Structures are given as structure tokens and as C-alpha cells.
């Protein structure tokens, strides 16, 4: 049993758009994330293939170092601390960056050799993006539709579908400058969906959102993963925990882990500890790179939670790990420095 | 038999005529759709590219004309040419310098670069509104000067400063892809325009020959220079497209 709480609800696993892909089973459960883990491995219907990808910037920084991945339908999580190479990988997938070496293929099309063809199949939501403040939501989406070469009737239909899908269909006449952070992110997703892309690439989409918006956005991403490949780059462990059935942990341009979140959690089993510390030990505990959290209970006592191969203190007891613990165990102190949402 | 044959031919001819007229109707409809599509893109692009800046520039152009008329310094076509060249060149630089850097600063460039529209299409979408605006202002100014002074060839007066200005404008776009700062690109472009204009192109004397000195300049030089100008413009345009075809240059 995994130690993290999945969202409660109903989900139907993806049947796959291509006839040669094995249909996945419809599952109705109170624990969709757990059920997603039971789905077939995405490797079976791999559509995005990344081979030995390396990227070294002109200043010598190695952003990606021999990254190889095969990704199937559903939401795929790219987790890692800042500077891990997530955005570089995302920008290569979005045809914005050219790698130093390696190969990327989507549905058999070489992303590097035929970027224009791939662009017709990619929806991209950058980490930081702007809108034209003097346009309304409808005008902006229509402009993006025109730039994507959609004909009038198709464009109107797609704009209507995309706004309904992300829940901003009532905001058509609102000026872009009046949108909240969550609404802007939804609009970003809507523009990425306009050409109905089989590959959706989203970079840190929940950064800066309030908890409620974050939750809604995770559910939206999961819905979008039905029938398409969604690559979600994030440094928020909970984004991956709630949205992804398959993930990698990137660190300094290398893949540290590849698999289901539950497999990563299993790595921290028997290595997650809690123990009480005095208020004097608080600062010392914070220096420990293995520390996950320190919480203060109702009696004013501090309880530290850390990951270690062996019992860190005589009074420490073993606890059930969660994805966050496993991530800290893998990445160390650099992961702890992140906002873990 | 013959009647039948004639009948068949008539039916076939009628069908062929109908299908021909259907095809031409479809072609017209496609063309109309294309024109509407490009027109609406141009409208959106003009709104985003020009905005308030354009209003300010119109006021500046009116001011330039008013000052020129009031001071009485515009006496002949040479002066008109200089004023038009100055106005059009600086308007091109001012409007072109921010076309791409502004999109980058506003973080909208990534969205544009991922769009399926070709890089030629993207560049034209940004540059054509600038060209149309400067053409309108240039025409207005030339017409006003013509009304004020009279006696100069309108077509030449419209075309030559305009093509020179457009070349400097596209040079500004290319520079802005290198320096990625609109003000730096504008400053460099204006400096280059002035230096090249004075030391090499000598725009007044070589590209346009006022009547008084026309006999002194050999016509082949003029033609060669004009061809050279078009070549330079095409080269710079191609460079700008090539820079856009490498989005990684913007992702640093």
C-alpha cells in the first residue's frame, strides 16, 4: 500500500486512439491514482521516444546528459529540483531548442528534422508566458487559432471546445489583463489545445496557483491525459503524485529514477523515520540534508521526519513513506530546498 | 443517332461547363476565405504592433510638416526628399526595433514560435503593418508637401525614401534578433543608416537625383544602386527569417 493519498473520484482509463494499441481497462474506483498505477505500462504504446539526448549550453552548462525515455499516453511527470534540466527537455520537445546530440521522435516523426510537422501535433504551455493585454479571451484564442492555420469554422468550434474543457467558456469577453492567475493558466492550456494536439507539453503549470486552483488544475491535466501524451514538468511533488502514473526524476541533467510513483515510494520503505527533537535541536536538524519536515505538535514539541538508510537517532521510529520522502531520499538536500506544494 | 450524339455532347458540354463554373466558384470562395483570413490576421497584428505608438507618430509627422511649413525651409524637392527620408527611416526604425524583442519581453514569443505558421508568415505578420503604416504616413506627408511646394515627381518621392526606410527597418529587425534589446537595436540601426548614408550610399545624391544635379550623375549608377538596395533588402529579410527559424537563439 502506498503511503500517499490519491484524490477520490471516478476515472476511466484511456482506450488509446490508435487501433494497434492495446485498449486499457475501464476502472471505477474510489482511488483513481492507485487504479492508474494498475494500468498497463506506457511503454507498451510508446509514442514519444527520446534517445541519448544531450544539451550543453554555450556557457558550458550541461543541462541534459544522455537522457533516454519512451513515453506513452497519459500524464508523464518530469520531477526534479531547479536546474535539473526539465525546462530544457520541455523546450526541446516543443521544438524551441535544439539538443547538442540525441534524437527525439513523436509518432515516428523526427522532432529535430521536421519541427514544422511536429508543431502541428504539439500543444505547449510555457512556464512563464504572457498574453496581449489589449485582447479579450476570445480574440486571443482566435488569433492563436489563426496562427495555427485553423479555418474559421474549425477554429470557432475548437475555441468553444477548448474553453469549455478548461472551464473558461464564460470568460470570452473578458479582457486578458483582468484574468486571475488560475484563469490565465487555464487560458494557456486552452491555447495549447486549439489544434487538438496528441502531445501536450506543460512546464510548471501549477506554480503560483492557490491550493484550490492547483487541485483543479491537476484534475484537468489528468483529464487531458486521456487519449494523448501529456508531459508535465514540475518541481512540486504533489503535482506528480496526483496526476501521473509514470514519471522520471531528473537531477543535474540525468535520470535518477524512472517508473511509477508507487515504485519510487517503495524505495523509501524502512528508510523514513520520525522522532521528537527539543527546541534547541531544531536548527541542527534543519541542516540535515535528509530532513523532510519538522512539525510542531499541540504540546509544542517538535517532530522531525527524515529519510536515512539506518536509524538516525535511538528514539526514532519507522513510518510509512510518501512520494515526498522518496524524492528527498533520491535527490537529497537540493530537493528539500524546493517548494513541495 | 446523330441527334443522340449531339444531345450527349450537349449534356457533356453542359456538365463540363457547370463543373468549370463550380470550380471557379470554389476557387473564388477559397480566395475570399484566404483574403478574409489574412485580413483579420493583419488587423490583429496591426492592433498589437502599432497601438498608441502609431498615434504618437502621426502627431509627430503632422508636427514635422507644420514646422517645415512655418519655417519656410522647404523650398524644393531636395528638402522634401530629406524630410521624407528622415521621417520614414526613423519611423521604420522606431516601429521595427520592438517587433520581436517586445514579444520576448512580454513572454509571448514562445507561443508564436510554437505556432504552425511559417517563419516567413510570422515575420510578414509583424512587418507588414509597419510597412503599411509608414506608407500611409509617407503618402500623407508627400501629398502635403506637394500641395505646399508643388513641382516634384510624386512616385519617385514616395518610392525611394520608402524603400530606403524599409531596408533600414528590416535591418533593425535583424539587429534586434542579435542584441535582443529594442533600444539597442534601434540605436545601432539609426547609426548604421546615418554612417552608410553619408559615407557610402549618399542617399540624396545617388539614389535620388534632384533636377539641378541630374546631369552630373550617370544613370547606370542610379540603377545599379537601386538594384543593390533591393538585393540588400532581400538579404536582410532572409537573415531575419533565418534568425526566426532558430528559436533556440531566443531561449537563452
Coordinates of C-alpha atoms in Angstrom, one line a residue:
Chain A
X1 CA 0.0 0.0 0.0
X2 CA 1.4 3.3 -1.0
X3 CA 1.7 5.9 1.7
X4 CA 0.2 8.9 -0.1
X5 CA -3.4 9.9 -0.5
X6 CA -4.8 9.8 -4.0
X7 CA -7.7 12.0 -5.0
X8 CA -11.1 10.4 -4.6
X9 CA -13.3 10.1 -7.7
X10 CA -14.1 8.2 -10.8
X11 CA -11.7 7.7 -13.7
X12 CA -11.9 5.8 -16.9
X13 CA -8.5 4.7 -18.2
X14 CA -7.6 5.6 -21.8
X15 CA -8.6 3.3 -24.6
X16 CA -5.9 4.7 -26.9
X17 CA -6.7 6.4 -30.2
X18 CA -4.8 4.0 -32.4
X19 CA -6.2 0.7 -33.2
X20 CA -3.0 -1.2 -32.8
X21 CA -2.6 0.0 -29.2
X22 CA -4.0 -2.2 -26.5
X23 CA -7.2 -0.9 -25.0
X24 CA -6.9 -0.1 -21.4
X25 CA -9.5 -1.3 -18.9
X26 CA -12.2 1.0 -17.6
X27 CA -11.8 1.2 -13.9
X28 CA -14.2 2.6 -11.4
X29 CA -12.7 3.1 -8.0
X30 CA -12.6 5.4 -5.1
X31 CA -8.8 5.6 -5.5
X32 CA -8.1 6.6 -9.1
X33 CA -4.4 7.2 -8.7
X34 CA -4.0 3.8 -7.3
X35 CA -6.0 2.3 -10.2
X36 CA -3.9 4.3 -12.7
X37 CA -0.9 2.5 -11.3
X38 CA -2.5 -0.8 -12.3
X39 CA -2.9 0.3 -15.9
X40 CA -0.6 -1.1 -18.5
X41 CA 2.8 0.4 -18.7
X42 CA 3.0 3.4 -21.0
X43 CA 6.0 1.7 -22.7
X44 CA 3.5 -0.6 -24.5
X45 CA 2.0 2.3 -26.6
X46 CA 5.1 4.5 -26.6
X47 CA 4.6 7.5 -28.9
X48 CA 7.3 9.8 -27.7
X49 CA 10.8 8.4 -28.0
X50 CA 13.8 10.2 -26.6
X51 CA 17.2 8.7 -27.3
X52 CA 20.5 9.7 -25.8
X53 CA 19.6 13.4 -25.6
X54 CA 22.3 15.8 -24.5
X55 CA 22.2 19.5 -24.3
X56 CA 25.2 21.6 -23.4
X57 CA 24.7 25.4 -23.4
X58 CA 27.3 27.7 -24.9
X59 CA 28.5 28.7 -21.4
X60 CA 29.4 25.0 -20.7
X61 CA 26.4 24.2 -18.5
X62 CA 25.3 20.6 -19.1
X63 CA 21.5 20.7 -19.0
X64 CA 20.8 17.2 -20.2
X65 CA 23.3 14.3 -20.1
X66 CA 22.3 11.2 -22.1
X67 CA 18.6 11.2 -21.4
X68 CA 16.7 8.3 -23.0
X69 CA 12.9 7.9 -22.5
X70 CA 9.9 6.3 -24.1
X71 CA 6.6 7.8 -23.1
X72 CA 3.1 6.6 -23.8
X73 CA -0.3 8.1 -23.4
X74 CA -1.3 9.6 -20.1
X75 CA 0.3 12.2 -17.9
X76 CA 4.0 11.8 -17.6
X77 CA 5.8 13.6 -14.8
X78 CA 9.2 15.2 -15.0
X79 CA 10.2 15.9 -11.5
X80 CA 13.4 17.5 -10.3
X81 CA 14.8 20.5 -8.5
X82 CA 15.5 23.8 -10.2
X83 CA 18.3 23.4 -12.7
X84 CA 17.7 19.7 -13.2
X85 CA 17.1 20.1 -17.0
X86 CA 13.3 19.8 -17.0
X87 CA 12.7 23.1 -18.9
X88 CA 15.4 22.3 -21.4
X89 CA 13.8 18.9 -22.1
X90 CA 10.4 20.5 -22.4
X91 CA 11.7 23.2 -24.8
X92 CA 13.3 20.5 -27.0
X93 CA 10.0 18.7 -27.1
X94 CA 8.3 21.9 -28.0
X95 CA 10.8 22.4 -30.9
X96 CA 12.2 25.5 -29.3
X97 CA 15.6 24.2 -28.5
X98 CA 18.0 22.0 -30.5
X99 CA 19.9 19.4 -28.5
X100 CA 23.6 19.0 -28.7
X101 CA 23.1 15.4 -29.6
X102 CA 20.5 12.7 -29.5
X103 CA 17.2 12.1 -31.1
X104 CA 13.5 12.8 -30.4
X105 CA 10.6 11.2 -32.2
X106 CA 6.9 11.7 -31.8
X107 CA 4.6 9.2 -33.6
X108 CA 7.6 8.3 -35.8
X109 CA 8.3 12.0 -36.8
X110 CA 11.7 13.3 -36.0
X111 CA 11.2 16.4 -33.9
X112 CA 14.6 17.8 -34.8
X113 CA 14.5 17.2 -38.5
X114 CA 10.8 18.1 -39.1
X115 CA 9.9 20.6 -36.4
X116 CA 7.2 22.2 -38.5
X117 CA 5.4 18.9 -38.9
X118 CA 5.7 18.2 -35.2
X119 CA 4.4 21.7 -34.3
X120 CA 1.0 20.7 -35.8
X121 CA 0.9 17.9 -33.2
X122 CA 2.2 19.8 -30.1
X123 CA 0.4 22.0 -27.6
X124 CA 2.8 23.9 -25.4
X125 CA 2.2 25.8 -22.2
X126 CA 5.5 27.5 -21.2
X127 CA 6.5 28.1 -17.6
X128 CA 6.3 31.8 -17.9
X129 CA 4.1 33.2 -20.7
X130 CA 2.4 36.4 -21.5
X131 CA -0.8 37.5 -23.2
X132 CA -1.6 40.5 -25.2
X133 CA -3.4 42.6 -22.6
X134 CA -5.5 44.6 -25.1
X135 CA -7.3 41.5 -26.3
X136 CA -10.2 39.6 -24.9
X137 CA -10.1 35.8 -24.2
X138 CA -12.0 35.1 -27.4
X139 CA -9.9 37.4 -29.5
X140 CA -6.7 35.9 -28.2
X141 CA -7.8 32.3 -28.8
X142 CA -9.0 33.2 -32.3
X143 CA -5.7 34.8 -33.0
X144 CA -3.8 31.8 -31.8
X145 CA -6.1 29.6 -33.9
X146 CA -5.4 31.7 -37.0
X147 CA -1.7 31.4 -36.4
X148 CA -2.2 27.7 -36.1
X149 CA -3.8 27.7 -39.6
X150 CA -7.3 26.7 -38.4
X151 CA -10.1 27.5 -40.8
X152 CA -12.9 29.7 -39.5
X153 CA -15.5 27.0 -38.7
X154 CA -12.9 24.6 -37.2
X155 CA -11.4 27.5 -35.2
X156 CA -14.7 28.6 -33.7
X157 CA -15.5 25.0 -32.8
X158 CA -12.1 24.4 -31.3
X159 CA -12.1 27.6 -29.3
X160 CA -15.5 26.7 -27.9
X161 CA -14.4 23.2 -27.0
X162 CA -11.1 24.2 -25.5
X163 CA -12.6 27.0 -23.3
X164 CA -15.4 24.6 -22.2
X165 CA -12.8 21.9 -21.4
X166 CA -10.7 24.2 -19.2
X167 CA -13.8 25.9 -17.7
X168 CA -13.3 29.4 -19.0
X169 CA -16.2 29.4 -21.5
X170 CA -17.9 32.2 -19.6
X171 CA -14.9 34.5 -19.9
X172 CA -15.0 35.0 -23.6
X173 CA -15.4 38.8 -23.5
X174 CA -13.1 39.4 -20.5
X175 CA -10.0 41.4 -21.2
X176 CA -6.8 39.4 -20.6
X177 CA -5.5 41.9 -18.2
X178 CA -8.3 41.2 -15.8
X179 CA -7.8 37.5 -15.5
X180 CA -6.6 35.8 -12.3
X181 CA -3.6 33.6 -12.1
X182 CA -5.6 30.4 -12.4
X183 CA -7.7 31.7 -15.2
X184 CA -4.5 32.7 -17.1
X185 CA -3.2 29.2 -16.7
X186 CA -6.4 27.7 -18.0
X187 CA -6.3 30.1 -20.9
X188 CA -2.7 28.9 -21.5
X189 CA -3.9 25.3 -21.6
X190 CA -6.8 26.3 -23.9
X191 CA -4.5 27.9 -26.5
X192 CA -2.3 24.8 -26.3
X193 CA -5.3 22.6 -27.0
X194 CA -6.5 24.6 -30.1
X195 CA -5.0 22.3 -32.7
X196 CA -6.2 19.3 -30.7
X197 CA -2.6 18.1 -30.2
X198 CA -1.8 14.5 -29.4
X199 CA 1.2 15.8 -27.5
X200 CA 0.7 18.3 -24.8
X201 CA 3.8 19.8 -23.1
X202 CA 3.3 21.8 -19.9
X203 CA 6.1 23.4 -17.9
X204 CA 5.4 24.1 -14.2
X205 CA 1.7 24.8 -14.8
X206 CA 0.7 25.0 -11.1
X207 CA 3.4 27.3 -9.9
X208 CA 1.9 30.4 -8.3
X209 CA -1.6 29.0 -8.1
X210 CA -3.6 28.8 -4.9
X211 CA -4.2 25.3 -3.4
X212 CA -7.8 25.1 -4.8
X213 CA -6.7 26.1 -8.3
X214 CA -3.8 23.8 -8.1
X215 CA -6.1 20.9 -7.3
X216 CA -8.5 21.8 -10.1
X217 CA -5.5 22.1 -12.5
X218 CA -4.2 18.7 -11.5
X219 CA -7.6 17.1 -12.3
X220 CA -7.7 19.0 -15.6
X221 CA -4.3 17.6 -16.5
X222 CA -5.4 14.1 -15.7
X223 CA -8.5 14.5 -17.9
X224 CA -6.3 15.8 -20.7
X225 CA -4.1 12.8 -20.4
X226 CA -6.9 10.7 -21.8
X227 CA -6.0 9.9 -25.4
X228 CA -2.9 12.0 -25.6
X229 CA 0.6 12.2 -24.3
X230 CA 0.9 14.9 -21.6
X231 CA 4.4 15.7 -20.4
X232 CA 4.2 17.6 -17.2
X233 CA 7.4 19.3 -15.9
X234 CA 7.2 20.3 -12.2
X235 CA 9.2 20.7 -9.1
X236 CA 6.1 20.1 -7.0
X237 CA 6.0 16.5 -5.8
X238 CA 2.2 16.7 -5.3
X239 CA 1.6 17.5 -8.9
X240 CA 3.2 14.2 -9.9
X241 CA 1.6 12.4 -7.0
X242 CA -1.9 13.4 -8.0
X243 CA -1.6 13.5 -11.8
X244 CA 0.9 11.0 -13.1
X245 CA 1.0 7.2 -13.5
X246 CA 4.5 7.4 -14.8
X247 CA 7.4 9.7 -14.0
X248 CA 11.1 10.4 -14.0
X249 CA 13.2 12.2 -11.5
X250 CA 15.8 14.4 -13.2
X251 CA 18.8 15.7 -11.4
X252 CA 21.6 17.7 -13.0
X253 CA 20.6 16.6 -16.4
X254 CA 20.5 12.8 -15.6
X255 CA 17.6 10.5 -14.9
X256 CA 17.8 9.3 -11.3
X257 CA 14.6 7.3 -11.4
X258 CA 12.1 6.1 -13.9
X259 CA 8.8 4.4 -13.1
X260 CA 5.5 4.7 -11.3
X261 CA 5.3 7.0 -8.3
X262 CA 4.5 3.9 -6.2
X263 CA 7.8 2.3 -7.2
X264 CA 9.6 5.4 -6.1
X265 CA 7.7 5.4 -2.8
X266 CA 8.7 1.8 -2.3
X267 CA 12.4 2.8 -2.3
X268 CA 11.8 4.8 0.8
X269 CA 10.2 2.0 2.7
X270 CA 12.0 1.2 6.0
X271 CA 14.1 4.4 5.4
X272 CA 11.6 7.0 6.6
X273 CA 11.9 8.0 10.2
X274 CA 10.3 10.3 12.7
X275 CA 11.5 11.4 16.1
X276 CA 10.9 14.1 18.6
X277 CA 13.5 16.8 19.0
X278 CA 13.9 19.6 21.5
X279 CA 13.6 23.2 20.5
X280 CA 17.4 23.5 20.9
X281 CA 17.9 20.8 18.3
X282 CA 15.7 22.4 15.7
X283 CA 18.4 24.4 13.9
X284 CA 20.7 21.5 13.9
X285 CA 18.0 19.3 12.4
X286 CA 17.4 21.8 9.7
X287 CA 20.9 21.5 8.5
X288 CA 20.4 17.7 7.8
X289 CA 20.1 17.1 4.1
X290 CA 18.0 14.1 4.8
X291 CA 15.3 16.1 6.7
X292 CA 11.9 16.1 5.1
X293 CA 9.9 18.2 7.5
X294 CA 9.8 19.4 11.1
X295 CA 6.3 19.8 12.6
X296 CA 5.2 21.2 15.9
X297 CA 2.5 19.3 17.7
X298 CA -0.2 20.6 20.1
X299 CA 2.1 20.3 23.1
X300 CA 4.7 22.5 21.5
X301 CA 7.1 19.5 20.8
X302 CA 8.9 19.3 17.5
X303 CA 8.7 16.1 15.5
X304 CA 11.3 15.7 12.7
X305 CA 10.8 13.4 9.7
X306 CA 13.8 12.4 7.8
X307 CA 15.0 9.7 5.4
X308 CA 18.0 7.6 6.2
X309 CA 19.3 4.1 5.5
X310 CA 19.8 3.4 9.2
X311 CA 18.0 4.7 12.3
X312 CA 19.2 8.3 12.6
X313 CA 18.6 8.5 16.4
X314 CA 17.9 5.9 19.1
X315 CA 14.4 7.3 19.8
X316 CA 13.5 7.4 16.0
X317 CA 10.7 5.2 14.8
X318 CA 9.9 3.9 11.3
X319 CA 7.0 5.4 9.4
X320 CA 5.2 4.7 6.1
X321 CA 6.9 6.8 3.4
X322 CA 5.2 9.0 0.9
X323 CA 6.4 10.3 -2.5
X324 CA 8.0 13.4 -0.9
X325 CA 10.1 11.2 1.4
X326 CA 11.2 9.1 -1.5
X327 CA 12.1 12.2 -3.6
X328 CA 14.2 13.6 -0.8
X329 CA 15.9 10.2 -0.4
X330 CA 16.8 10.3 -4.1
X331 CA 17.7 13.9 -4.6
X332 CA 18.9 14.9 -1.1
X333 CA 19.1 18.4 0.2
X334 CA 18.5 20.1 -3.2
X335 CA 15.1 18.6 -3.4
X336 CA 14.2 19.8 0.1
X337 CA 15.0 23.4 -0.8
X338 CA 12.1 23.3 -3.3
X339 CA 8.6 24.3 -2.7
X340 CA 6.9 20.9 -2.5
X341 CA 3.4 22.2 -3.0
Chain B
X1 CA -28.0 8.5 -83.7
X2 CA -26.7 11.8 -84.8
X3 CA -29.3 13.6 -82.7
X4 CA -28.4 11.4 -79.8
X5 CA -24.7 12.1 -80.2
X6 CA -25.4 15.8 -80.4
X7 CA -27.6 15.5 -77.4
X8 CA -24.8 13.7 -75.5
X9 CA -22.3 16.2 -76.5
X10 CA -24.6 18.9 -75.4
X11 CA -25.2 17.3 -72.0
X12 CA -21.5 16.6 -71.6
X13 CA -20.7 20.2 -72.6
X14 CA -23.3 21.5 -70.1
X15 CA -21.9 19.3 -67.4
X16 CA -18.3 20.4 -68.2
X17 CA -19.4 24.0 -68.2
X18 CA -21.2 23.5 -64.8
X19 CA -18.2 21.8 -63.3
X20 CA -16.0 24.5 -64.7
X21 CA -18.1 27.2 -63.2
X22 CA -18.3 25.2 -59.9
X23 CA -14.5 25.0 -59.9
X24 CA -14.1 28.7 -60.5
X25 CA -16.7 29.4 -57.8
X26 CA -14.8 27.2 -55.4
X27 CA -11.6 29.0 -56.3
X28 CA -13.2 32.4 -55.7
X29 CA -14.5 31.1 -52.3
X30 CA -11.1 29.8 -51.4
X31 CA -9.5 33.1 -52.3
X32 CA -12.2 35.0 -50.4
X33 CA -11.5 32.8 -47.3
X34 CA -7.8 33.4 -47.7
X35 CA -8.2 37.1 -48.0
X36 CA -10.5 37.2 -45.0
X37 CA -8.1 35.1 -43.0
X38 CA -5.1 37.3 -43.9
X39 CA -7.1 40.5 -43.4
X40 CA -8.1 39.5 -39.9
X41 CA -4.6 38.5 -39.1
X42 CA -3.4 41.8 -40.4
X43 CA -6.0 43.6 -38.3
X44 CA -5.0 41.8 -35.1
X45 CA -1.3 42.2 -35.9
X46 CA -1.7 45.9 -36.5
X47 CA -3.5 46.3 -33.2
X48 CA -0.7 44.5 -31.4
X49 CA 2.2 46.1 -33.3
X50 CA 1.1 49.7 -33.7
X51 CA -1.2 50.7 -30.9
X52 CA -0.7 54.1 -29.2
X53 CA 2.8 54.3 -30.7
X54 CA 1.2 54.9 -34.1
X55 CA -1.0 57.7 -32.9
X56 CA 2.1 59.4 -31.4
X57 CA 4.0 59.0 -34.7
X58 CA 1.1 60.5 -36.6
X59 CA 1.2 63.5 -34.4
X60 CA 5.0 63.8 -34.8
X61 CA 4.5 63.6 -38.6
X62 CA 2.0 66.4 -38.5
X63 CA 4.4 68.4 -36.3
X64 CA 7.2 67.9 -38.8
X65 CA 5.1 69.2 -41.6
X66 CA 3.8 72.1 -39.5
X67 CA 7.3 73.2 -38.5
X68 CA 8.6 72.7 -42.1
X69 CA 5.8 74.8 -43.5
X70 CA 6.0 77.5 -40.9
X71 CA 9.8 78.0 -41.0
X72 CA 9.6 78.1 -44.8
X73 CA 12.7 75.9 -45.2
X74 CA 11.1 73.6 -47.7
X75 CA 11.8 75.3 -51.0
X76 CA 12.4 72.4 -53.4
X77 CA 12.3 68.6 -53.9
X78 CA 15.7 68.1 -52.3
X79 CA 14.5 69.4 -48.9
X80 CA 11.2 67.4 -49.3
X81 CA 13.2 64.3 -50.0
X82 CA 15.4 64.8 -47.0
X83 CA 12.4 65.3 -44.7
X84 CA 10.6 62.3 -46.0
X85 CA 13.7 60.2 -45.8
X86 CA 14.3 61.3 -42.2
X87 CA 10.7 60.7 -41.2
X88 CA 10.2 57.4 -42.9
X89 CA 13.6 56.0 -41.9
X90 CA 13.1 56.9 -38.2
X91 CA 9.5 55.7 -38.2
X92 CA 10.6 52.4 -39.6
X93 CA 13.3 52.1 -37.0
X94 CA 11.0 53.0 -34.1
X95 CA 8.3 50.6 -35.2
X96 CA 10.6 47.7 -36.2
X97 CA 13.0 47.7 -33.3
X98 CA 10.5 46.3 -30.8
X99 CA 8.7 43.8 -33.1
X100 CA 10.5 40.8 -31.7
X101 CA 12.2 41.9 -28.5
X102 CA 8.8 43.2 -27.2
X103 CA 7.3 39.8 -27.8
X104 CA 10.2 38.2 -26.0
X105 CA 9.9 40.7 -23.1
X106 CA 6.2 40.1 -22.9
X107 CA 6.8 36.3 -23.0
X108 CA 4.5 35.8 -26.0
X109 CA 7.3 34.9 -28.4
X110 CA 7.4 31.3 -27.3
X111 CA 3.7 30.9 -28.1
X112 CA 4.3 32.4 -31.6
X113 CA 7.4 30.2 -32.3
X114 CA 5.5 27.1 -31.5
X115 CA 2.6 28.0 -33.8
X116 CA 2.5 26.2 -37.2
X117 CA 2.7 29.4 -39.2
X118 CA 5.9 29.6 -41.3
X119 CA 8.6 31.9 -40.2
X120 CA 8.1 34.0 -43.3
X121 CA 4.4 34.3 -42.3
X122 CA 5.3 35.3 -38.8
X123 CA 7.8 37.9 -39.9
X124 CA 5.4 39.3 -42.5
X125 CA 2.6 39.4 -40.0
X126 CA 4.7 41.6 -37.8
X127 CA 6.4 43.7 -40.5
X128 CA 3.6 44.3 -43.0
X129 CA 1.5 46.5 -40.6
X130 CA 4.7 48.7 -40.1
X131 CA 5.1 49.0 -43.8
X132 CA 1.5 49.9 -44.4
X133 CA 1.6 52.5 -41.6
X134 CA 4.8 54.2 -42.8
X135 CA 3.4 54.1 -46.4
X136 CA 0.3 55.9 -45.3
X137 CA 2.2 58.5 -43.3
X138 CA 4.7 58.9 -46.1
X139 CA 2.0 59.4 -48.7
X140 CA 0.2 61.9 -46.5
X141 CA 3.4 63.9 -45.9
X142 CA 4.4 63.8 -49.6
X143 CA 1.0 64.9 -50.7
X144 CA 1.0 67.7 -48.1
X145 CA 4.5 68.9 -49.3
X146 CA 3.3 68.6 -52.9
X147 CA 0.4 70.8 -52.1
X148 CA 2.8 73.2 -50.3
X149 CA 5.6 73.4 -52.8
X150 CA 4.4 71.6 -55.9
X151 CA 6.6 70.6 -58.8
X152 CA 8.2 67.3 -57.8
X153 CA 7.6 63.8 -59.1
X154 CA 5.3 62.1 -56.5
X155 CA 6.1 58.5 -57.5
X156 CA 9.9 58.8 -57.0
X157 CA 9.4 60.9 -53.9
X158 CA 7.1 58.2 -52.5
X159 CA 9.1 55.2 -53.5
X160 CA 12.8 56.0 -52.9
X161 CA 12.7 57.1 -49.2
X162 CA 10.2 54.4 -48.6
X163 CA 12.4 51.6 -49.9
X164 CA 15.4 53.0 -48.1
X165 CA 13.4 53.2 -44.9
X166 CA 12.1 49.7 -45.3
X167 CA 15.6 48.4 -45.8
X168 CA 16.7 50.1 -42.6
X169 CA 13.6 48.7 -40.9
X170 CA 14.3 45.1 -41.8
X171 CA 18.0 45.8 -40.8
X172 CA 16.6 46.9 -37.4
X173 CA 14.6 43.6 -37.1
X174 CA 17.8 41.6 -37.9
X175 CA 19.8 43.6 -35.4
X176 CA 17.1 43.1 -32.8
X177 CA 17.4 39.3 -33.1
X178 CA 21.1 39.7 -32.3
X179 CA 21.0 42.2 -29.5
X180 CA 17.5 41.3 -28.2
X181 CA 17.0 44.7 -26.9
X182 CA 14.8 47.1 -28.8
X183 CA 16.5 50.3 -27.9
X184 CA 20.0 48.9 -28.6
X185 CA 18.7 47.6 -32.0
X186 CA 17.1 51.0 -32.8
X187 CA 20.2 53.0 -31.9
X188 CA 22.6 50.7 -33.9
X189 CA 20.3 50.7 -36.9
X190 CA 20.0 54.5 -36.9
X191 CA 23.7 54.9 -36.5
X192 CA 24.4 52.5 -39.3
X193 CA 21.9 54.2 -41.5
X194 CA 23.5 57.6 -40.9
X195 CA 27.1 56.3 -41.4
X196 CA 26.2 54.3 -44.5
X197 CA 24.1 57.1 -45.9
X198 CA 26.8 59.7 -45.5
X199 CA 29.9 57.7 -46.5
X200 CA 28.7 55.1 -48.9
X201 CA 25.1 55.3 -50.2
X202 CA 24.8 59.1 -50.1
X203 CA 21.1 58.7 -50.4
X204 CA 20.3 62.1 -51.8
X205 CA 22.9 62.2 -54.4
X206 CA 22.9 58.7 -55.6
X207 CA 19.5 57.2 -55.1
X208 CA 17.7 60.3 -55.9
X209 CA 18.9 63.0 -58.2
X210 CA 17.4 66.4 -57.7
X211 CA 16.8 68.0 -61.1
X212 CA 19.5 70.6 -60.6
X213 CA 22.2 68.0 -60.4
X214 CA 20.7 65.3 -62.6
X215 CA 23.1 65.9 -65.5
X216 CA 26.1 65.3 -63.2
X217 CA 25.1 61.8 -62.1
X218 CA 25.4 58.9 -64.6
X219 CA 22.1 57.0 -64.8
X220 CA 23.7 53.5 -64.7
X221 CA 25.0 54.3 -61.2
X222 CA 21.5 55.1 -60.1
X223 CA 20.0 51.9 -61.5
X224 CA 22.8 49.8 -60.0
X225 CA 22.4 51.4 -56.6
X226 CA 18.6 50.8 -56.7
X227 CA 19.2 47.1 -57.6
X228 CA 21.7 46.9 -54.9
X229 CA 19.2 48.3 -52.4
X230 CA 16.6 45.7 -53.3
X231 CA 19.3 43.0 -53.0
X232 CA 20.3 44.3 -49.6
X233 CA 16.7 44.4 -48.5
X234 CA 16.1 40.8 -49.7
X235 CA 19.3 39.6 -48.0
X236 CA 18.3 41.3 -44.7
X237 CA 14.8 39.9 -44.9
X238 CA 16.2 36.4 -45.5
X239 CA 18.5 36.9 -42.5
X240 CA 15.6 37.9 -40.3
X241 CA 13.7 34.7 -41.3
X242 CA 16.7 32.6 -40.7
X243 CA 17.0 34.0 -37.2
X244 CA 13.4 33.2 -36.5
X245 CA 14.0 29.7 -37.8
X246 CA 16.4 29.2 -34.9
X247 CA 14.1 29.6 -31.9
X248 CA 16.9 28.4 -29.6
X249 CA 18.5 31.9 -30.1
X250 CA 15.6 33.3 -28.1
X251 CA 15.6 30.7 -25.4
X252 CA 18.9 31.7 -23.8

